[in-house]
Coordinates of C-alpha atoms in Angstrom, one line a residue:
M10 CA -0.1 0.1 -0.1
S11 CA 1.4 3.3 -1.1
A12 CA 1.8 6.0 1.6
N13 CA 0.1 8.6 -0.4
R14 CA -3.0 6.3 -1.0
T15 CA -3.0 5.6 2.6
E16 CA -2.9 9.3 3.6
L17 CA -5.5 10.2 1.0
I18 CA -8.0 7.5 2.1
L19 CA -7.4 8.2 5.8
A20 CA -8.3 11.9 5.2
H21 CA -11.6 10.7 4.4
A22 CA -12.0 7.7 6.7
D23 CA -13.7 9.3 9.8
K24 CA -16.6 11.1 7.7
R25 CA -19.9 9.8 8.6
I26 CA -21.6 8.7 5.1
P27 CA -24.5 6.4 4.4
R28 CA -23.8 2.9 3.2
Y29 CA -26.3 3.9 0.4
T30 CA -28.3 0.8 0.4
S31 CA -31.3 3.2 -0.5
Y32 CA -31.6 6.7 -1.6
P33 CA -33.0 8.7 0.0
T34 CA -31.4 7.0 3.0
A35 CA -33.4 5.9 6.0
P36 CA -32.6 9.0 8.2
H37 CA -34.7 10.8 5.6
F38 CA -37.7 8.7 6.1
G39 CA -40.6 10.4 7.9
P40 CA -44.3 10.0 9.1
G41 CA -45.7 11.5 6.0
V42 CA -46.0 8.2 4.4
T43 CA -48.6 6.1 6.0
Q44 CA -50.4 2.6 5.6
D45 CA -52.9 4.5 3.4
T46 CA -50.1 5.4 1.1
Y47 CA -48.7 2.1 1.1
R48 CA -52.0 0.3 0.2
T49 CA -52.3 3.2 -2.8
W50 CA -48.9 2.2 -3.9
L51 CA -49.5 -1.6 -3.7
S52 CA -53.0 -1.2 -5.6
G53 CA -50.7 0.5 -8.5
I54 CA -48.6 -2.5 -9.0
R55 CA -49.4 -3.8 -12.5
P56 CA -50.0 -7.6 -13.0
G57 CA -47.0 -9.6 -13.9
T58 CA -44.6 -7.2 -12.3
P59 CA -42.0 -9.2 -10.7
V60 CA -41.4 -8.6 -7.0
S61 CA -39.1 -9.6 -4.2
L62 CA -40.0 -10.5 -0.6
Y63 CA -38.1 -9.7 2.6
V64 CA -39.1 -11.3 5.8
H65 CA -37.6 -10.0 9.1
V66 CA -37.2 -12.3 12.3
P67 CA -35.8 -10.1 15.1
F68 CA -34.8 -12.8 17.5
C69 CA -31.5 -14.3 18.5
R70 CA -30.5 -16.8 21.5
T71 CA -28.1 -14.2 22.7
M72 CA -27.0 -10.7 21.9
C73 CA -23.6 -10.3 19.9
W74 CA -22.4 -7.0 21.1
Y75 CA -21.4 -5.6 17.7
C76 CA -24.6 -5.9 16.3
G77 CA -26.4 -3.1 14.5
C78 CA -29.6 -5.0 13.5
N79 CA -33.2 -4.7 15.0
T80 CA -33.1 -7.9 17.2
R81 CA -33.3 -9.1 20.8
A82 CA -32.2 -11.8 22.6
T83 CA -34.5 -14.6 24.0
L84 CA -34.0 -18.2 25.4
R85 CA -37.6 -18.7 25.2
N86 CA -39.6 -19.9 22.0
E87 CA -42.8 -18.2 23.2
P88 CA -42.0 -14.6 21.9
L89 CA -40.7 -16.1 18.6
E90 CA -43.8 -18.1 18.0
R91 CA -46.2 -15.3 19.0
Y92 CA -44.1 -13.0 16.5
L93 CA -44.6 -15.6 13.7
D94 CA -48.3 -15.7 14.2
T95 CA -48.3 -12.0 13.4
L96 CA -46.0 -12.4 10.7
E97 CA -48.5 -14.9 9.0
M98 CA -51.2 -12.3 9.7
E99 CA -49.2 -9.7 7.6
L100 CA -48.7 -12.0 4.9
N101 CA -52.2 -12.5 4.5
L102 CA -53.0 -8.9 4.6
L103 CA -50.4 -8.1 2.0
A104 CA -51.9 -11.0 -0.4
R105 CA -55.2 -9.3 0.0
A106 CA -53.9 -5.7 -0.7
L107 CA -52.0 -6.9 -4.0
P108 CA -54.0 -6.4 -7.1
S109 CA -53.1 -10.2 -8.4
V110 CA -50.7 -13.0 -7.5
L111 CA -47.5 -11.5 -8.5
P112 CA -44.3 -13.4 -9.8
L113 CA -41.6 -13.7 -7.1
K114 CA -38.0 -13.5 -8.1
H115 CA -36.2 -13.2 -4.6
L116 CA -37.2 -13.9 -1.1
H117 CA -34.7 -13.2 1.6
W118 CA -35.2 -14.2 5.5
G119 CA -33.3 -11.9 7.6
G120 CA -32.7 -11.0 11.3
G121 CA -32.0 -11.6 13.9
S122 CA -31.5 -15.4 13.3
P123 CA -34.3 -16.8 11.1
S124 CA -32.5 -20.1 11.8
L125 CA -34.2 -20.2 15.3
V126 CA -37.6 -20.8 13.5
R127 CA -38.5 -24.4 14.0
A128 CA -38.5 -26.6 10.7
A129 CA -42.4 -27.3 10.9
R130 CA -43.2 -23.8 11.3
F131 CA -40.8 -22.8 8.6
R132 CA -42.5 -25.1 6.4
G133 CA -45.7 -23.7 7.0
I134 CA -44.8 -20.1 6.5
M135 CA -43.1 -21.1 3.3
Q136 CA -46.3 -22.8 1.9
R137 CA -48.3 -19.6 2.7
I138 CA -45.6 -17.4 0.9
R139 CA -45.9 -19.9 -2.0
R140 CA -49.9 -19.7 -2.1
S141 CA -49.5 -15.8 -2.1
F142 CA -46.9 -15.5 -5.0
A143 CA -46.1 -17.2 -8.2
F144 CA -42.4 -18.4 -7.7
K145 CA -40.2 -18.0 -10.8
R146 CA -38.3 -21.0 -11.8
D147 CA -35.1 -19.3 -11.2
A148 CA -36.0 -17.6 -8.0
E149 CA -33.5 -17.0 -5.3
V150 CA -34.7 -18.0 -1.8
A151 CA -32.0 -17.0 0.8
L152 CA -31.8 -17.2 4.7
E153 CA -29.6 -15.6 7.2
V154 CA -28.0 -18.6 9.5
D155 CA -26.5 -18.5 12.8
P156 CA -23.9 -21.5 12.3
R157 CA -24.3 -22.2 16.2
H158 CA -28.2 -22.8 15.9
L159 CA -28.4 -25.2 12.6
C160 CA -30.1 -28.5 13.0
D161 CA -30.7 -31.1 10.2
E162 CA -34.1 -30.8 10.6
L163 CA -34.2 -27.1 9.5
V164 CA -31.8 -27.8 6.6
D165 CA -34.2 -30.5 5.4
A166 CA -37.0 -27.9 5.7
M167 CA -35.2 -25.4 3.8
A168 CA -34.2 -28.0 1.1
E169 CA -37.7 -29.1 0.8
T170 CA -39.2 -25.5 0.4
G171 CA -36.7 -24.3 -2.4
V172 CA -34.0 -22.5 -0.3
N173 CA -31.1 -22.3 -2.4
R174 CA -28.9 -19.6 -0.7
V175 CA -27.8 -19.3 2.8
S176 CA -25.6 -16.8 4.4
L177 CA -23.6 -17.8 7.5
G178 CA -22.6 -15.3 10.0
V179 CA -18.8 -16.2 10.5
Q180 CA -17.4 -12.6 11.4
T181 CA -14.1 -13.8 13.0
F182 CA -12.3 -17.0 14.0
D183 CA -9.9 -15.2 16.4
E184 CA -11.1 -16.4 19.7
K185 CA -9.9 -13.3 21.7
V186 CA -12.1 -11.3 19.4
Q187 CA -15.1 -13.6 19.7
R188 CA -15.1 -13.4 23.5
A189 CA -14.8 -9.5 23.1
I190 CA -17.9 -9.5 20.9
N191 CA -19.9 -12.2 22.9
R192 CA -20.0 -14.5 20.0
V193 CA -17.9 -17.5 20.8
Q194 CA -17.9 -19.9 17.5
P195 CA -15.2 -22.2 16.7
F196 CA -14.1 -23.0 13.2
E197 CA -15.5 -26.6 13.6
V198 CA -19.0 -25.1 14.0
V199 CA -18.9 -23.2 10.8
A200 CA -17.2 -25.8 8.9
D201 CA -20.0 -28.4 10.3
A202 CA -22.5 -25.9 9.2
F203 CA -21.0 -25.9 5.5
A204 CA -21.1 -29.6 5.3
R205 CA -24.8 -29.8 6.7
L206 CA -26.0 -27.4 4.1
R207 CA -24.0 -28.9 1.3
A208 CA -25.1 -32.5 2.1
G209 CA -28.8 -31.1 2.2
G210 CA -28.4 -30.0 -1.4
I211 CA -28.0 -26.2 -0.6
E212 CA -25.0 -25.2 -2.9
G213 CA -25.2 -21.4 -2.4
V214 CA -23.5 -20.9 0.8
N215 CA -22.3 -17.6 1.5
A216 CA -20.1 -16.2 4.6
D217 CA -20.0 -12.8 6.3
L218 CA -16.7 -11.3 7.9
L219 CA -16.3 -8.2 9.9
Y220 CA -13.3 -6.1 10.3
G221 CA -12.6 -3.2 12.8
L222 CA -13.7 -5.3 15.7
P223 CA -12.3 -5.1 19.4
L224 CA -8.7 -6.6 19.6
Q225 CA -8.7 -7.5 15.8
T226 CA -5.3 -7.2 14.2
V227 CA -4.1 -7.4 10.4
D228 CA -2.7 -10.8 11.1
G229 CA -6.0 -12.2 12.8
V230 CA -8.1 -11.1 9.7
I231 CA -5.6 -12.8 7.3
E232 CA -5.8 -16.1 9.5
T233 CA -9.5 -15.9 9.6
T234 CA -9.8 -15.2 5.7
D235 CA -7.4 -18.2 5.0
R236 CA -9.5 -20.7 7.2
L237 CA -12.7 -19.4 5.4
L238 CA -11.0 -20.0 2.1
E239 CA -10.8 -23.7 3.1
L240 CA -14.6 -23.7 3.2
A241 CA -14.9 -22.2 -0.3
P242 CA -18.1 -20.2 0.1
E243 CA -19.7 -18.8 -3.1
R244 CA -19.9 -15.2 -1.9
I245 CA -18.3 -13.5 1.0
S246 CA -19.3 -10.2 2.4
V247 CA -16.8 -8.1 4.2
F248 CA -18.3 -5.2 6.5
G249 CA -16.7 -2.8 8.7
Y250 CA -18.0 -2.8 12.4
A251 CA -20.1 0.4 12.9
H252 CA -19.5 1.4 16.5
V253 CA -22.6 3.3 17.4
P254 CA -23.3 2.8 21.2
H255 CA -25.7 5.8 21.4
M256 CA -27.9 4.0 18.9
K257 CA -27.3 0.6 20.0
P258 CA -26.7 0.4 23.8
H259 CA -25.6 -3.1 24.0
Q260 CA -22.3 -2.0 22.1
R261 CA -21.3 -0.1 25.2
M262 CA -20.0 -3.7 26.3
I263 CA -17.3 -3.1 23.7
R264 CA -14.3 -1.3 25.2
E265 CA -13.5 1.8 22.7
E266 CA -9.9 1.4 23.6
D267 CA -9.8 -2.2 22.2
L268 CA -11.1 -0.9 18.8
P269 CA -8.6 -0.3 16.0
D270 CA -8.0 3.1 14.7
A271 CA -8.8 4.2 11.1
A272 CA -5.3 3.2 9.7
G273 CA -5.8 -0.3 11.5
R274 CA -9.3 -0.6 9.7
L275 CA -8.0 0.2 6.5
A276 CA -5.1 -2.3 6.9
Q277 CA -7.6 -4.9 7.6
A278 CA -9.9 -4.3 5.0
D279 CA -7.0 -4.4 2.5
A280 CA -5.4 -7.5 3.7
I281 CA -8.8 -9.3 3.6
A282 CA -9.4 -8.1 -0.1
E283 CA -6.1 -9.0 -1.1
R284 CA -6.3 -12.5 0.3
L285 CA -9.7 -13.2 -1.4
V286 CA -8.7 -11.8 -4.7
S287 CA -5.6 -13.9 -4.4
G288 CA -7.9 -16.9 -3.6
G289 CA -9.7 -16.5 -7.0
Y290 CA -12.6 -14.3 -5.9
R291 CA -14.1 -11.3 -7.7
Q292 CA -14.3 -8.1 -5.8
I293 CA -17.9 -6.5 -6.1
G294 CA -18.4 -3.2 -5.3
L295 CA -17.5 -1.9 -2.0
D296 CA -17.5 -5.0 0.3
H297 CA -18.7 -8.2 -1.6
F298 CA -16.6 -10.9 -3.3
A299 CA -17.9 -13.8 -5.4
R300 CA -16.5 -16.6 -7.6
A301 CA -15.8 -15.8 -10.9
D302 CA -18.7 -18.0 -12.3
D303 CA -21.2 -16.8 -9.6
P304 CA -24.4 -15.0 -11.0
M305 CA -23.3 -11.8 -8.9
A306 CA -20.0 -11.8 -10.8
R307 CA -21.7 -12.2 -14.1
A308 CA -24.4 -9.3 -13.0
L309 CA -21.4 -7.1 -12.4
E310 CA -19.8 -7.9 -15.8
S311 CA -23.1 -7.1 -17.5
G312 CA -24.0 -4.0 -15.7
R313 CA -26.9 -5.5 -14.0
L314 CA -25.7 -5.6 -10.4
R315 CA -27.8 -3.8 -8.0
R316 CA -27.8 -2.8 -4.4
N317 CA -30.6 -2.7 -1.9
F318 CA -31.1 -3.2 2.0
Q319 CA -29.5 -6.7 1.9
G320 CA -26.2 -5.1 0.2
Y321 CA -25.2 -6.1 -3.4
T322 CA -27.7 -8.3 -5.1
T323 CA -28.5 -9.9 -8.5
D324 CA -32.2 -8.8 -7.6
E325 CA -33.6 -6.5 -10.5
A326 CA -37.2 -6.7 -9.3
P327 CA -38.7 -3.2 -9.3
V328 CA -40.7 -3.9 -6.1
L329 CA -39.4 -5.0 -2.8
L330 CA -42.2 -5.9 -0.1
G331 CA -40.9 -6.2 3.3
V332 CA -42.8 -8.1 6.3
G333 CA -42.1 -8.2 10.0
A334 CA -41.2 -5.5 12.3
S335 CA -38.7 -2.7 11.0
A336 CA -38.9 -4.4 7.7
I337 CA -38.5 -1.9 4.8
G338 CA -40.1 -2.1 1.4
S339 CA -39.2 -0.4 -1.9
L340 CA -41.5 0.5 -4.6
P341 CA -41.4 2.7 -7.6
E342 CA -43.2 5.4 -5.9
G343 CA -41.0 5.4 -2.8
Y344 CA -39.9 3.5 0.5
V345 CA -41.9 2.2 3.5
Q346 CA -40.8 1.0 6.9
N347 CA -42.7 -0.9 9.5
E348 CA -42.9 -0.3 13.3
A349 CA -39.5 -1.4 14.9
A350 CA -41.1 -2.3 18.3
T351 CA -42.5 -5.5 18.0
E352 CA -45.6 -4.8 20.1
N353 CA -46.5 -1.7 18.2
W354 CA -46.1 -3.7 14.9
R355 CA -48.2 -6.5 16.2
R356 CA -51.1 -4.2 17.3
E357 CA -51.2 -2.5 13.8
I358 CA -51.3 -6.0 12.3
V359 CA -53.7 -7.5 14.6
D360 CA -56.1 -4.6 13.9
G361 CA -56.0 -5.2 10.1
R362 CA -53.7 -2.5 9.3
F363 CA -50.2 -2.2 7.8
A364 CA -47.8 -1.4 10.5
I365 CA -46.2 1.5 8.5
A366 CA -44.2 3.8 10.9
R367 CA -42.3 5.9 8.3
G368 CA -41.3 6.3 4.8
V369 CA -40.3 8.8 1.9
A370 CA -41.9 9.4 -1.5
L371 CA -39.6 9.8 -4.4
D372 CA -39.6 12.7 -6.9
D373 CA -37.9 12.6 -10.1
D374 CA -34.7 14.0 -8.9
D375 CA -34.5 11.4 -6.0
R376 CA -34.9 8.5 -8.8
M377 CA -32.1 10.1 -10.8
R378 CA -29.7 10.5 -7.9
R379 CA -30.7 7.1 -6.8
E380 CA -29.7 5.6 -10.2
I381 CA -26.3 7.7 -10.2
I382 CA -25.6 6.6 -6.5
E383 CA -26.4 3.1 -7.3
R384 CA -24.0 2.9 -10.3
I385 CA -21.0 4.4 -8.5
M386 CA -21.5 1.9 -5.6
C387 CA -22.0 -1.0 -8.0
D388 CA -19.6 -0.2 -11.0
L389 CA -17.3 2.4 -9.6
T390 CA -18.4 4.5 -12.5
V391 CA -21.4 6.2 -14.1
D392 CA -22.2 8.1 -17.5
L393 CA -23.9 11.3 -16.0
A394 CA -25.1 12.6 -19.4
A395 CA -26.8 9.2 -20.5
L396 CA -28.3 8.6 -17.1
A397 CA -29.6 12.1 -16.9
A398 CA -31.0 11.9 -20.4
A399 CA -32.9 8.7 -19.5
H400 CA -34.6 10.5 -16.6
G401 CA -35.4 13.4 -18.8
R402 CA -33.4 15.9 -16.6
P403 CA -30.3 17.9 -16.5
A404 CA -27.1 16.1 -15.0
P405 CA -26.7 17.3 -11.3
E406 CA -23.8 19.2 -10.3
A407 CA -21.4 17.5 -7.8
D408 CA -18.5 19.1 -6.1
L409 CA -15.7 16.6 -7.2
G410 CA -12.8 19.0 -7.4
A411 CA -10.8 17.9 -4.5
L412 CA -11.5 14.2 -5.2
E413 CA -10.2 14.7 -8.9
A414 CA -7.3 16.6 -7.8
D415 CA -6.1 13.8 -5.4
G416 CA -6.7 11.2 -8.2
I417 CA -9.6 9.7 -6.3
V418 CA -11.9 10.1 -9.2
R419 CA -11.4 11.1 -12.9
R420 CA -13.9 12.4 -15.7
D421 CA -13.9 10.8 -18.9
G422 CA -16.1 13.2 -20.9
D423 CA -19.5 12.8 -19.2
R424 CA -18.2 9.7 -17.3
I425 CA -17.1 9.7 -13.5
V426 CA -14.7 6.9 -12.7
V427 CA -13.5 5.9 -9.1
A428 CA -9.9 4.9 -9.3
E429 CA -9.5 1.1 -8.5
A430 CA -7.0 2.1 -5.7
F431 CA -9.6 4.0 -4.1
R432 CA -12.5 1.7 -4.2
P433 CA -13.0 1.9 -0.2
L434 CA -13.9 5.6 -0.8
S435 CA -16.8 4.9 -3.3
R436 CA -19.2 5.8 -0.7
V437 CA -17.4 9.3 -0.5
V438 CA -17.8 9.7 -4.1
A439 CA -21.2 8.7 -4.2
A440 CA -22.1 11.2 -1.3
A441 CA -21.3 14.1 -3.7
F442 CA -24.7 13.5 -5.5
D443 CA -26.7 13.0 -2.4
A444 CA -28.8 16.3 -2.1
R445 CA -30.1 15.4 1.2
L446 CA -26.8 14.6 3.1
N447 CA -26.3 15.7 6.6
L448 CA -22.8 15.0 7.8
G449 CA -23.9 15.3 11.2
P450 CA -22.2 13.3 14.0
A451 CA -23.8 10.1 14.4
R452 CA -26.2 9.6 11.6
H453 CA -24.3 7.2 9.7
A454 CA -21.1 4.8 9.9
V455 CA -17.6 6.1 9.2
A456 CA -16.6 5.9 5.5
V457 CA -13.9 3.0 6.1

């Protein structure tokens, strides 16, 4: 790593910038979008429009101290079962509100730990979803799994109901780091989960890694990455830990003096990327890696890579429907988000109303900027003139002067290109086109 590159990246590393899994981003959602708004948007979906579905399960057995998700820990099954009862009510409510049975391209179970759902209950909910949507033959059906809580019965249920992709939360194999984040998970547990899934016929096994964790070192992330390569996941996501204890109080259990500084975070991210690329993976956008023959790598090559609330995706459906507490939906008209508190969410659903807490309606400028930002985040380049013309609007102005002077971006006619060496700053470049950005202290994660 050149000293100049390091200095330039570190000059931006502590900026608070959105991850741009949407535009406008979630802090700009407000109460002006209601369940009535959502019903109107749903009724306008044309028959035959492909859709995707996100199912949120906000329960874990124990709380990982690094977690930034909407979830809570419980050792009892009753809260989860009660939640799933309400989830099925919401699925029924959604099916009745849609104008027709729509083709489903992607289904993603997230959390929390959806792998806590009992096999029989999982089968029942999947059957209900299949009655409400017409699954495409090539539909991707994905589930986030905690390797510590994976049983053969659930693997069988997943395989029987069409699950073809699983994301395993690995994070790190360093034992001292695992103890510091309250997630002790030996390599053997993860290896066993890989073996169980593949033996059950689920070949699309992904893994998530984290850098920037307490007590984490460059040598430690290299060792973790090398061990993970032994398991040969199809895709690997590499996220930087976002320390926001003012938003996630359980993160106060992490000692701030144990966290690496910006230079340490960058060195860890670079080391992981170098190891994965050397191991035959293609780097996808900011933080994903995929085998060269994986559909995500092919989507990148053909300019069809997308980005949504699950990160980078091959999902091109124009409608994403979210069910469960805090779930976010995306429609051509805008975004909606459910109540985050499970009891508030449940109360609305039981009363026969969608539990929409907030959202944002898009205007033409938002749609254009959303696509510009998405292309930068996915492709590291965007043709501003062509994209603006497609939206029938003038290309937006962006203050890129300092980034150009430093060689972070360059202009090729109307095209903006992020230099490969400065891939970690793609969010910073995207932010130049964010008309709503507020660089306040705690609204977003650090840039690197």
